[in-house]
PDB file of C-alpha atoms in Angstrom:
ATOM      1  CA  UNK G   1     146.539  33.819  39.528  1.00  0.00           C
ATOM      2  CA  UNK G   2     145.721  37.469  40.195  1.00  0.00           C
ATOM      3  CA  UNK G   3     148.301  40.232  40.333  1.00  0.00           C
ATOM      4  CA  UNK G   4     149.429  40.601  43.995  1.00  0.00           C
ATOM      5  CA  UNK G   5     149.747  44.369  43.531  1.00  0.00           C
ATOM      6  CA  UNK G   6     146.187  44.807  42.272  1.00  0.00           C
ATOM      7  CA  UNK G   7     143.645  46.439  44.547  1.00  0.00           C
ATOM      8  CA  UNK G   8     140.863  44.178  45.760  1.00  0.00           C
ATOM      9  CA  UNK G   9     137.720  45.848  44.400  1.00  0.00           C
ATOM     10  CA  UNK G  10     135.043  43.669  45.974  1.00  0.00           C
ATOM     11  CA  UNK G  11     132.052  45.621  47.242  1.00  0.00           C
ATOM     12  CA  UNK G  12     129.395  44.105  49.514  1.00  0.00           C
ATOM     13  CA  UNK G  13     126.834  46.571  48.121  1.00  0.00           C
ATOM     14  CA  UNK G  14     126.277  46.141  44.338  1.00  0.00           C
ATOM     15  CA  UNK G  15     124.725  49.625  44.140  1.00  0.00           C
ATOM     16  CA  UNK G  16     127.888  51.138  45.646  1.00  0.00           C
ATOM     17  CA  UNK G  17     130.043  49.313  43.120  1.00  0.00           C
ATOM     18  CA  UNK G  18     127.810  50.464  40.250  1.00  0.00           C
ATOM     19  CA  UNK G  19     127.958  54.084  41.456  1.00  0.00           C
ATOM     20  CA  UNK G  20     131.755  54.015  41.703  1.00  0.00           C
ATOM     21  CA  UNK G  21     132.070  52.293  38.323  1.00  0.00           C
ATOM     22  CA  UNK G  22     129.831  54.940  36.725  1.00  0.00           C
ATOM     23  CA  UNK G  23     131.786  57.789  38.338  1.00  0.00           C
ATOM     24  CA  UNK G  24     135.096  56.267  37.232  1.00  0.00           C
ATOM     25  CA  UNK G  25     133.799  55.811  33.684  1.00  0.00           C
ATOM     26  CA  UNK G  26     132.573  59.412  33.608  1.00  0.00           C
ATOM     27  CA  UNK G  27     136.004  60.575  34.822  1.00  0.00           C
ATOM     28  CA  UNK G  28     137.671  58.426  32.172  1.00  0.00           C
ATOM     29  CA  UNK G  29     139.777  56.425  34.629  1.00  0.00           C
ATOM     30  CA  UNK G  30     139.817  52.901  36.033  1.00  0.00           C
ATOM     31  CA  UNK G  31     137.899  52.121  39.209  1.00  0.00           C
ATOM     32  CA  UNK G  32     141.192  51.587  41.022  1.00  0.00           C
ATOM     33  CA  UNK G  33     142.528  54.968  39.915  1.00  0.00           C
ATOM     34  CA  UNK G  34     139.231  56.650  40.801  1.00  0.00           C
ATOM     35  CA  UNK G  35     139.217  55.135  44.304  1.00  0.00           C
ATOM     36  CA  UNK G  36     142.880  55.973  44.919  1.00  0.00           C
ATOM     37  CA  UNK G  37     142.381  59.548  43.704  1.00  0.00           C
ATOM     38  CA  UNK G  38     139.369  59.983  45.976  1.00  0.00           C
ATOM     39  CA  UNK G  39     141.303  58.572  48.934  1.00  0.00           C
ATOM     40  CA  UNK G  40     144.239  60.885  48.190  1.00  0.00           C
ATOM     41  CA  UNK G  41     141.976  63.935  47.938  1.00  0.00           C
ATOM     42  CA  UNK G  42     140.308  63.072  51.230  1.00  0.00           C
ATOM     43  CA  UNK G  43     143.660  62.502  52.981  1.00  0.00           C
ATOM     44  CA  UNK G  44     144.972  65.792  51.606  1.00  0.00           C
ATOM     45  CA  UNK G  45     141.864  67.621  52.830  1.00  0.00           C
ATOM     46  CA  UNK G  46     142.250  66.086  56.291  1.00  0.00           C
ATOM     47  CA  UNK G  47     145.935  67.053  56.308  1.00  0.00           C
ATOM     48  CA  UNK G  48     145.069  70.649  55.343  1.00  0.00           C
ATOM     49  CA  UNK G  49     142.486  70.899  58.142  1.00  0.00           C
ATOM     50  CA  UNK G  50     145.047  69.552  60.610  1.00  0.00           C
ATOM     51  CA  UNK G  51     147.729  71.999  59.438  1.00  0.00           C
ATOM     52  CA  UNK G  52     145.312  74.944  59.615  1.00  0.00           C
ATOM     53  CA  UNK G  53     144.333  73.938  63.147  1.00  0.00           C
ATOM     54  CA  UNK G  54     147.970  73.471  64.106  1.00  0.00           C
ATOM     55  CA  UNK G  55     148.941  76.890  62.717  1.00  0.00           C
ATOM     56  CA  UNK G  56     146.054  78.528  64.594  1.00  0.00           C
ATOM     57  CA  UNK G  57     147.146  76.754  67.780  1.00  0.00           C
ATOM     58  CA  UNK G  58     150.738  77.902  67.299  1.00  0.00           C
ATOM     59  CA  UNK G  59     149.557  81.483  66.777  1.00  0.00           C
ATOM     60  CA  UNK G  60     147.492  81.352  69.986  1.00  0.00           C
ATOM     61  CA  UNK G  61     150.410  79.846  71.907  1.00  0.00           C
ATOM     62  CA  UNK G  62     152.801  82.430  70.518  1.00  0.00           C
ATOM     63  CA  UNK G  63     150.453  85.231  71.508  1.00  0.00           C
ATOM     64  CA  UNK G  64     150.101  83.772  75.006  1.00  0.00           C
ATOM     65  CA  UNK G  65     153.865  83.486  75.441  1.00  0.00           C
ATOM     66  CA  UNK G  66     154.365  87.000  74.117  1.00  0.00           C
ATOM     67  CA  UNK G  67     151.808  88.331  76.594  1.00  0.00           C
ATOM     68  CA  UNK G  68     153.438  86.380  79.425  1.00  0.00           C
ATOM     69  CA  UNK G  69     156.951  87.476  78.540  1.00  0.00           C
ATOM     70  CA  UNK G  70     155.728  91.064  78.380  1.00  0.00           C
ATOM     71  CA  UNK G  71     154.538  90.853  81.948  1.00  0.00           C
ATOM     72  CA  UNK G  72     157.734  89.096  83.084  1.00  0.00           C
ATOM     73  CA  UNK G  73     160.202  91.372  81.311  1.00  0.00           C
ATOM     74  CA  UNK G  74     159.547  94.712  82.926  1.00  0.00           C
ATOM     75  CA  UNK G  75     160.161  97.957  81.103  1.00  0.00           C
ATOM     76  CA  UNK G  76     163.126 100.122  82.027  1.00  0.00           C
ATOM     77  CA  UNK G  77     160.769 102.530  83.766  1.00  0.00           C
ATOM     78  CA  UNK G  78     159.204  99.738  85.811  1.00  0.00           C
ATOM     79  CA  UNK G  79     162.638  98.351  86.773  1.00  0.00           C
ATOM     80  CA  UNK G  80     163.767 101.812  87.910  1.00  0.00           C
ATOM     81  CA  UNK G  81     160.607 102.185  89.948  1.00  0.00           C
ATOM     82  CA  UNK G  82     161.179  98.787  91.563  1.00  0.00           C
ATOM     83  CA  UNK G  83     164.806  99.692  92.414  1.00  0.00           C
ATOM     84  CA  UNK G  84     163.637 102.947  94.008  1.00  0.00           C
ATOM     85  CA  UNK G  85     161.014 101.101  96.059  1.00  0.00           C
ATOM     86  CA  UNK G  86     163.656  98.586  97.175  1.00  0.00           C
ATOM     87  CA  UNK G  87     166.002 101.416  98.237  1.00  0.00           C
ATOM     88  CA  UNK G  88     163.193 103.013 100.246  1.00  0.00           C
ATOM     89  CA  UNK G  89     162.459  99.697 101.971  1.00  0.00           C
ATOM     90  CA  UNK G  90     166.135  99.186 102.759  1.00  0.00           C
ATOM     91  CA  UNK G  91     166.442 102.715 104.178  1.00  0.00           C
ATOM     92  CA  UNK G  92     163.348 102.220 106.348  1.00  0.00           C
ATOM     93  CA  UNK G  93     164.731  98.885 107.532  1.00  0.00           C
ATOM     94  CA  UNK G  94     168.023 100.504 108.552  1.00  0.00           C
ATOM     95  CA  UNK G  95     166.186 103.294 110.311  1.00  0.00           C
ATOM     96  CA  UNK G  96     164.265 100.821 112.464  1.00  0.00           C
ATOM     97  CA  UNK G  97     167.336  98.702 113.175  1.00  0.00           C
ATOM     98  CA  UNK G  98     169.374 101.645 114.509  1.00  0.00           C
TER      99      UNK G  98
END
């Protein structure tokens, strides 16, 4: 009976199996170890691409929120100008009401 933990290394293409066996032999590892290492390297590369994309997305989002908050949070000068304009409107309104 075969070991239940062993990887099933059946390949439908004999040329593919021969190529992997040759590469594993050249690397000095078993076919199973060679395949697992290749799978790990590929998964790690995919993870790195995802993380780079995610970081770039976060940077863009952060910049967008910073730009938005800058337009929402007025400067002291702008707030003073708005208060002055409001006072002028209120005074004009009182003048017309009287």
